XYZ file of C-alpha atoms in Angstrom:
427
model
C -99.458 -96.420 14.790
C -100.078 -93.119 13.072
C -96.734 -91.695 14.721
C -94.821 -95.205 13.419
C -96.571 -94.902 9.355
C -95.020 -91.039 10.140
C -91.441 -91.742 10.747
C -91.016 -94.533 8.174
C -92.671 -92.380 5.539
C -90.001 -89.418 6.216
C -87.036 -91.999 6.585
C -87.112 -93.684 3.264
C -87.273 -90.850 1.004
C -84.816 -89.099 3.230
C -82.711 -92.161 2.520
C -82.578 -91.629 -1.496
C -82.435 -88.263 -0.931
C -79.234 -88.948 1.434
C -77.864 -91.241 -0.731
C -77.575 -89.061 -3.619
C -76.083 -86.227 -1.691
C -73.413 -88.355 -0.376
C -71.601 -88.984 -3.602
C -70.863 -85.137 -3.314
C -68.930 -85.500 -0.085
C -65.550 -86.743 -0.617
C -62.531 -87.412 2.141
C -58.721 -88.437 1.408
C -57.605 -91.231 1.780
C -56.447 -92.825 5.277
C -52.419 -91.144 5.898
C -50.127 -93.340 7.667
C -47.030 -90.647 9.450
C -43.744 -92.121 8.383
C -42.742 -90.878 11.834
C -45.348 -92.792 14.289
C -44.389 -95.229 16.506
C -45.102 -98.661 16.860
C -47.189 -98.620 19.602
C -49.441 -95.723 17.934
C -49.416 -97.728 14.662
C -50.606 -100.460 16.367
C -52.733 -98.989 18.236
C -54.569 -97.023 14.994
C -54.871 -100.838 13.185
C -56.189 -102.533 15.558
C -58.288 -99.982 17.647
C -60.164 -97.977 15.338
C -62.349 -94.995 16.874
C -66.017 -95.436 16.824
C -67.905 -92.312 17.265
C -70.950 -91.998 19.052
C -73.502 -91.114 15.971
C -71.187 -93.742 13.961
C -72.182 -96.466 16.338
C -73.788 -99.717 14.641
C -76.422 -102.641 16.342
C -74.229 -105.427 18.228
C -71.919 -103.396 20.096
C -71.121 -104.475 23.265
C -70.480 -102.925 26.387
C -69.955 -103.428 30.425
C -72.524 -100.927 32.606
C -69.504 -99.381 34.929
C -70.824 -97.062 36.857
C -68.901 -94.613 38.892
C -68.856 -91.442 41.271
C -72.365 -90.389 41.031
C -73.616 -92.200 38.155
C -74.013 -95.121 40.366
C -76.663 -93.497 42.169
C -78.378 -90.857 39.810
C -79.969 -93.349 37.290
C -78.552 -93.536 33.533
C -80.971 -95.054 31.921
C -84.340 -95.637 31.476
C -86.490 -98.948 30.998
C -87.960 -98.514 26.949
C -91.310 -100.719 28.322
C -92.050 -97.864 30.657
C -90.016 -95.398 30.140
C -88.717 -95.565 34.284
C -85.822 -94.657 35.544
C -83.541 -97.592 36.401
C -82.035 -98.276 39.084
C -78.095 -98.188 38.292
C -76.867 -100.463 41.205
C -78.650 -103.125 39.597
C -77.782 -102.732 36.454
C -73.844 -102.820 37.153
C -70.984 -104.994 35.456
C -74.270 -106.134 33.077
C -74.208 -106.977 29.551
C -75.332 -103.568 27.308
C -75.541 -104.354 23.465
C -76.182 -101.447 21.500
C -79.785 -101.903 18.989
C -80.324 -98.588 17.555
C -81.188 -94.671 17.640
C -84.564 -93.419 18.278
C -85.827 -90.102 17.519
C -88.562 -88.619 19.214
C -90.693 -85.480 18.492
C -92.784 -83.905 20.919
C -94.956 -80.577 20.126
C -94.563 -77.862 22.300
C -96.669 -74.388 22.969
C -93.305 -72.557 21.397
C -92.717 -75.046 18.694
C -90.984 -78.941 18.263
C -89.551 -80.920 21.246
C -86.877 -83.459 20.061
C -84.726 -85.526 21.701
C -82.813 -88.553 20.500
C -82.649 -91.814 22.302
C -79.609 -94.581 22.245
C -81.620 -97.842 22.897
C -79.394 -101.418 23.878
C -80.430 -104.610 24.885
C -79.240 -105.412 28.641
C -80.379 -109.916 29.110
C -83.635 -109.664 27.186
C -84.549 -106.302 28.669
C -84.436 -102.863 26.792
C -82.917 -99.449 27.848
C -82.889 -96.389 26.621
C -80.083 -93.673 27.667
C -81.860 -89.993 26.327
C -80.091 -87.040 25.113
C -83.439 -84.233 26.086
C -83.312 -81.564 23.274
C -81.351 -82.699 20.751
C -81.677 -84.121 17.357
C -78.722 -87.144 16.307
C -76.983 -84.708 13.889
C -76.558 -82.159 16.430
C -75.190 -84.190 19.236
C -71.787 -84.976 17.257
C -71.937 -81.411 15.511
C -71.827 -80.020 18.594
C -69.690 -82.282 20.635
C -67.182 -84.843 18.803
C -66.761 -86.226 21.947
C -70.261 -86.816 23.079
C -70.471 -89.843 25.737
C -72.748 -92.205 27.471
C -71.928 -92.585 30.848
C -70.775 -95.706 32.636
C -70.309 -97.863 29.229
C -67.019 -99.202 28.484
C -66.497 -100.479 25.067
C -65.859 -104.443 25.298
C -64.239 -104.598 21.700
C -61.295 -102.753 22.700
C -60.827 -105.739 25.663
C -61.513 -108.721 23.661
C -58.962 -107.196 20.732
C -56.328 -106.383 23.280
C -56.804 -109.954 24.823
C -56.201 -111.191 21.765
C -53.356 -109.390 20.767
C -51.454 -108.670 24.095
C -51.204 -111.721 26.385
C -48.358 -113.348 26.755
C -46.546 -110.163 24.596
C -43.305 -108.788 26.151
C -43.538 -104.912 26.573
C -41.485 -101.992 28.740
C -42.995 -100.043 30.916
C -42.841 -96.292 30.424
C -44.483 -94.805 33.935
C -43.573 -95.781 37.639
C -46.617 -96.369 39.486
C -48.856 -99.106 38.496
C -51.700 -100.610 40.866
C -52.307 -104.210 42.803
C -55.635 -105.511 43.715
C -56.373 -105.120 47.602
C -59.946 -105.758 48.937
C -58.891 -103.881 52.522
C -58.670 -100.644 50.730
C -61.722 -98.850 49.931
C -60.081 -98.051 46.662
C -60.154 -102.039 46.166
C -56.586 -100.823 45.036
C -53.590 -99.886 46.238
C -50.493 -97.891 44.611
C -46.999 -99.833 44.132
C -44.059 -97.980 42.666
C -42.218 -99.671 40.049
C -38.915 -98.918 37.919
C -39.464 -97.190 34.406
C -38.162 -99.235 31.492
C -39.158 -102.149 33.077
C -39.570 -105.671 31.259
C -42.437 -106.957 31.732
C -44.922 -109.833 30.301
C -48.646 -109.341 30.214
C -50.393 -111.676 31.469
C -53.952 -110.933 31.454
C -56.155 -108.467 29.967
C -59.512 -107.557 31.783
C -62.233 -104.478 32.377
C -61.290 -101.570 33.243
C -63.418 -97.958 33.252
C -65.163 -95.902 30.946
C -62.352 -93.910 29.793
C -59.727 -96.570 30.357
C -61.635 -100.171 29.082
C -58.999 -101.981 29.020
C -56.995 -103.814 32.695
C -53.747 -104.772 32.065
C -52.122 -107.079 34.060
C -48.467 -107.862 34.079
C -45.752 -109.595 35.607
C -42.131 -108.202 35.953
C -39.070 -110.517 36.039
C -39.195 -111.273 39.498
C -42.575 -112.965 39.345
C -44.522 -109.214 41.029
C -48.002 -108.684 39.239
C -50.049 -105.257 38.650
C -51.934 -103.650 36.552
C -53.297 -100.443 35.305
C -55.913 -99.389 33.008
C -55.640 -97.666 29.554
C -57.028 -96.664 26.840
C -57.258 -97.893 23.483
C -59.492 -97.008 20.691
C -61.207 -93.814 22.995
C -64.613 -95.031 21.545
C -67.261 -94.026 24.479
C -64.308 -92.294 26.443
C -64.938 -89.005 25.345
C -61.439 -88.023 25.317
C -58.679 -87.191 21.915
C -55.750 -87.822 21.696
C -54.312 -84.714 23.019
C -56.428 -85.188 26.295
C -53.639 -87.404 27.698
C -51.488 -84.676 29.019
C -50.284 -84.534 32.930
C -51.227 -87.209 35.155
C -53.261 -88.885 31.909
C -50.521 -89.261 29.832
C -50.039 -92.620 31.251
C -53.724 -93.824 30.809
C -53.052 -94.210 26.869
C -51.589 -97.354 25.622
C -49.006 -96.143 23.192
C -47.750 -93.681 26.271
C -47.881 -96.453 29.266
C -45.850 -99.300 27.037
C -43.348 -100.160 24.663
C -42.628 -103.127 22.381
C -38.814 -101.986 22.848
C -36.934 -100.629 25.178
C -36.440 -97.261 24.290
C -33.151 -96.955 26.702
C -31.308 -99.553 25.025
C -31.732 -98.463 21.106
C -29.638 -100.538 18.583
C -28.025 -100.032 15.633
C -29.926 -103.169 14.211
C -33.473 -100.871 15.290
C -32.413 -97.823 13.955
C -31.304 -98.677 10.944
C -34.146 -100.448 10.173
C -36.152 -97.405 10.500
C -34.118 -95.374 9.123
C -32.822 -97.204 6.207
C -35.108 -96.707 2.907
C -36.640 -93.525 4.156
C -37.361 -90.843 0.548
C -35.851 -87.709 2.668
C -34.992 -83.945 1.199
C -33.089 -81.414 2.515
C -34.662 -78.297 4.426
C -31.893 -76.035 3.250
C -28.658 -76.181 0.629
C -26.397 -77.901 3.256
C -22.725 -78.799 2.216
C -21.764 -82.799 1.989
C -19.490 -85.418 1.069
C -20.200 -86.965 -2.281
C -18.262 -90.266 -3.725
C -18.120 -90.512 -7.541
C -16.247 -93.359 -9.465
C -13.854 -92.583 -11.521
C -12.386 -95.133 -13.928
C -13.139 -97.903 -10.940
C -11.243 -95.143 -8.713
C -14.083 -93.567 -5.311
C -13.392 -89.600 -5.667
C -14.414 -87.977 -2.757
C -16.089 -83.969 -3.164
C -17.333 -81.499 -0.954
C -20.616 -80.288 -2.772
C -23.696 -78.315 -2.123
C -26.914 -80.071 -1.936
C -29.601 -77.941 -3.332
C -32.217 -77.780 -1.127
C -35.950 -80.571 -1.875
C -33.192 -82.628 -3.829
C -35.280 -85.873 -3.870
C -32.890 -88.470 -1.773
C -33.419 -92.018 0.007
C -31.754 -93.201 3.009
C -29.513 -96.223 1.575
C -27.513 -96.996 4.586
C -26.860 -95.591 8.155
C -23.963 -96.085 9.920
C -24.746 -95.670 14.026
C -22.025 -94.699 17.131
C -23.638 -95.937 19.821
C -23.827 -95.051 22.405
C -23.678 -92.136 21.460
C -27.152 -90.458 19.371
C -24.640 -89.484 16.477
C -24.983 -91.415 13.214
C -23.751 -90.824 9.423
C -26.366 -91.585 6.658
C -25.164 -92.635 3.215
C -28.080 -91.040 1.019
C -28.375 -91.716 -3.061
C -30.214 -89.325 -5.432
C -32.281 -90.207 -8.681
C -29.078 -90.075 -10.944
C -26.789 -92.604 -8.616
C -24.796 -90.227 -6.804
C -23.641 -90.809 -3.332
C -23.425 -88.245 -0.592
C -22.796 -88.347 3.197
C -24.084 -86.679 6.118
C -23.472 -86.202 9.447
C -26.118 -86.211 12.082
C -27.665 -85.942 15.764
C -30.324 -88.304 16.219
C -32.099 -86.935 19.182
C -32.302 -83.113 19.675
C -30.193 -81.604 22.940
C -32.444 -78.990 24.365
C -29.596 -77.540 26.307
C -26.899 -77.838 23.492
C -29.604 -76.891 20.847
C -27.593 -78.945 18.405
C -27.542 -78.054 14.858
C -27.434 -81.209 13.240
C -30.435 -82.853 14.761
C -31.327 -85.277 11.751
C -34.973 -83.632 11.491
C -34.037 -79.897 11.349
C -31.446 -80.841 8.318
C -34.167 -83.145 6.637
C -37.889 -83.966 5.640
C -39.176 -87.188 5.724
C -41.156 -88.162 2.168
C -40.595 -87.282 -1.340
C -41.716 -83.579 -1.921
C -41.731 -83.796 -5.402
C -44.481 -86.155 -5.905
C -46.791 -83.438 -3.922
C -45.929 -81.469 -6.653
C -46.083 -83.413 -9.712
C -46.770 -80.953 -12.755
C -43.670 -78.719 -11.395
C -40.992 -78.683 -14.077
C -37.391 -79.712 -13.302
C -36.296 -76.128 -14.500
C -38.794 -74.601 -11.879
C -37.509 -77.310 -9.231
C -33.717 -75.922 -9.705
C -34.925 -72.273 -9.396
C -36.887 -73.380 -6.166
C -33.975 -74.818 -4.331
C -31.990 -72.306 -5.101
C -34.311 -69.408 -3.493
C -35.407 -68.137 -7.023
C -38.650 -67.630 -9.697
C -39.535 -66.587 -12.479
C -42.705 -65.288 -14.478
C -45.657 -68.196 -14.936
C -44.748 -70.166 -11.744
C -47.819 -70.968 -9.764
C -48.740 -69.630 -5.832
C -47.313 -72.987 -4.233
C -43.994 -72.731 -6.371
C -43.487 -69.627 -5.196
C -44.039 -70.222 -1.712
C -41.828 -72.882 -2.005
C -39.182 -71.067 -2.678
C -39.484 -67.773 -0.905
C -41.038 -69.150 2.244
C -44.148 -67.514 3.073
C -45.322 -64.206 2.103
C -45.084 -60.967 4.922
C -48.418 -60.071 3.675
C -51.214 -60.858 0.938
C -52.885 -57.987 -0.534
C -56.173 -58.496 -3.189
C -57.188 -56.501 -5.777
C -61.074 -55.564 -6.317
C -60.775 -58.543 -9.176
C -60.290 -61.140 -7.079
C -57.861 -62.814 -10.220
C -55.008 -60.035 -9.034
C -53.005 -60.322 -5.701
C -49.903 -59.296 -4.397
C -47.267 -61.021 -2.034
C -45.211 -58.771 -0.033
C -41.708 -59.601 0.980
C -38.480 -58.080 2.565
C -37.281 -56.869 -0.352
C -39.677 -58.292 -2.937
C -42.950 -57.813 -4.050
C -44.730 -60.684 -6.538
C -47.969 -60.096 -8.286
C -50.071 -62.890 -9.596
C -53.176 -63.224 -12.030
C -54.602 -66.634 -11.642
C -52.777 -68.336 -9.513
C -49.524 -67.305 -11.843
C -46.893 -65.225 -11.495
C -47.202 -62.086 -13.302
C -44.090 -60.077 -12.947
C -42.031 -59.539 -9.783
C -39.472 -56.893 -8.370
């Protein structure tokens, strides 16, 4: 009891205490990448990552054990603190109830270790992290696991969302269920860019929850397992490389076929984009005339703040030729590549010629005398660090004065010398 009056006492002032310090910690606001697919978009709305120390009461999971965590034991019975037996306790029911912390005193000191406690049909389990307090297990590993748990929300959201849904196929083996393999699986291969329908959506493994079955054209089911969310999977994003790259969702399937782009699907993508040029480029621009379309070869200034209003595609080949419109009205044409030839090394690839977004509003408080001076690779005295950067790239090398208000940026053949933040003179 005495240990029990001791932890609630040092929780709920902590909890003020925590509460207060919060409203000093501040993030941005969630980005959404003009350039992400659909399959990672959808995948990012409906799939949210939980992480471990982020986990709330009433998640569930499935106890999959595998390789040797079905026979070293996982976790431990909270009534008597016994190993238990893991054999017995797979494909069970695990729903998460809450984080224990436990102190122990020690001839050199504290003992702590934290404790992960779920509910498995009216019993209790604990799975132990020995040594560690709940702040440092994330600190020191984002990706901190329990073993054998796969998340359930990621297949009941998937079943929800993916069953009967027509998708392409973007790998070329995929499994079918066999019960005279020791695998309980065998290996089929199958055509990329295949259309198939899913047809079911089941359990899969710790770090791939989520069974997908399918069914081609010809009436042939498999499956394979992904993942989704990652929550409990221990793995980012930039794990699926290699013979992984397959295991995540957005990778394994697409909701089109990406051999057989239309015009229809790229100009929907394309058309609206805010875009800016990466460099003065020479164009096409149309003005009217007394009712008459004049036709002009100009220079667009470089971060001239444009909008994709139409694209005109020549398919099948990747080249296309965007009608873009500035603030004022005015009409210009460009020519472009949209996929990028690695042996050609094409120099109209669409995303070396342009940015995607409107660079201007990053920059709000930047006059539209500095903005022509910018595009045009110039400055002048009072412009601020990022203006300057801007417009001169970055600096060869940064050197600080004692006052830390002073610096100097060092160029190929010019030197710029700031107070402030502000440009001070240059040469």
């Amino acid at each position: 009891m005495k240990e029990i009056i001791f932890i609630l006492l040092f929780i709920i002032p902590g909890m003020i205490t925590i509460t207060a310090q919060n409203d000093y910690i501040v993030k941005t606001s969630q980005q959404t990448d003009s350039n992400m697919s659909e399959e990672d978009r959808f995948v990012e709305s409906n799939f949210p990552l939980i992480t471990l120390c982020k986990w709330t009461p009433g998640l569930k999971f499935m106890f999959i054990p595998d390789g040797n965590d079905l026979f070293i034991p996982v976790f431990n019975s909270y009534e008597t603190g016994k190993e238990a037996d893991s054999s017995k306790l797979k494909h069970r029911f695990f729903e998460f109830q809450g984080i224990e912390e436990k102190a122990k005193e020690i001839h050199v000191g504290t003992n702590y270790s934290t404790r992960f406690i779920f509910n498995c049909e009216g019993n209790k389990y604990y799975y132990e992290f020995k040594g560690q307090r709940l702040d440092d297990i994330c600190e020191r590993n984002p990706r901190a696991s329990i073993n054998g748990l796969v998340y359930l929300p990621d297949v009941d959201t998937a079943r929800n969302l993916l069953i009967g849904k027509v998708v392409y196929t973007n790998f070329t083996t995929a499994r079918v269920d066999d019960s005279n393999s020791y695998a309980g699986y065998k290996t089929i291969t199958i055509p990329k860019d295949e259309k198939v329908a899913i047809t079911n959506i089941g359990v899969g493994s710790k770090s791939y929850p989520v069974k997908v079955v399918f069914e081609d054209t010809a009436g042939n089911s498999y499956y394979t397992e992904v993942a989704l969310s990652r929550t409990n999977s221990g793995m980012d994003k930039s794990d699926f490389q290699a013979e992984k790259k397959m295991k995540y969702f957005p990778n394994a399937f697409s909701f089109n076929n990406r051999q057989t782009l239309t015009a229809e699907n790229l100009k929907n993508k394309y058309t609206g984009m805010a875009v800016y040029p990466k460099q003065t480029m020479s164009v096409k621009c149309f003005i009217n005339v007394d009712g008459r379309k004049t036709e002009n070869q100009v220079r667009l200034l470089r971060y001239t703040s444009l909008h994709i209003k139409d694209i005109e595609i020549k398919l099948p080949e990747t080249k296309a030729k965007l009608t873009l419109e500035d603030v004022n009205g005015s009409i210009f044409e460009l020519e472009v590549d949209l996929k990028y030839d690695i042996i050609t090394k094409n120099e109209n690839y669409i995303e070396d010629l342009l940015a995607f977004g409107d660079i201007r509003k990053q920059y709000p408080h930047t006059t539209e005398e500095n903005w022509k001076l910018i595009s045009q690779g110039e400055v002048q005295e009072g412009m601020t660090t990022d203006e300057c950067r801007l417009a001169l790239g970055n600096p060869i090398q940064i050197e600080f004065k004692q006052d830390t208000r002073f610096e100097t940026w060092l160029y190929a053949r010019k030197m710029l010398e700031f107070e402030s933040g502000r440009l001070l003179r240059y040469k």
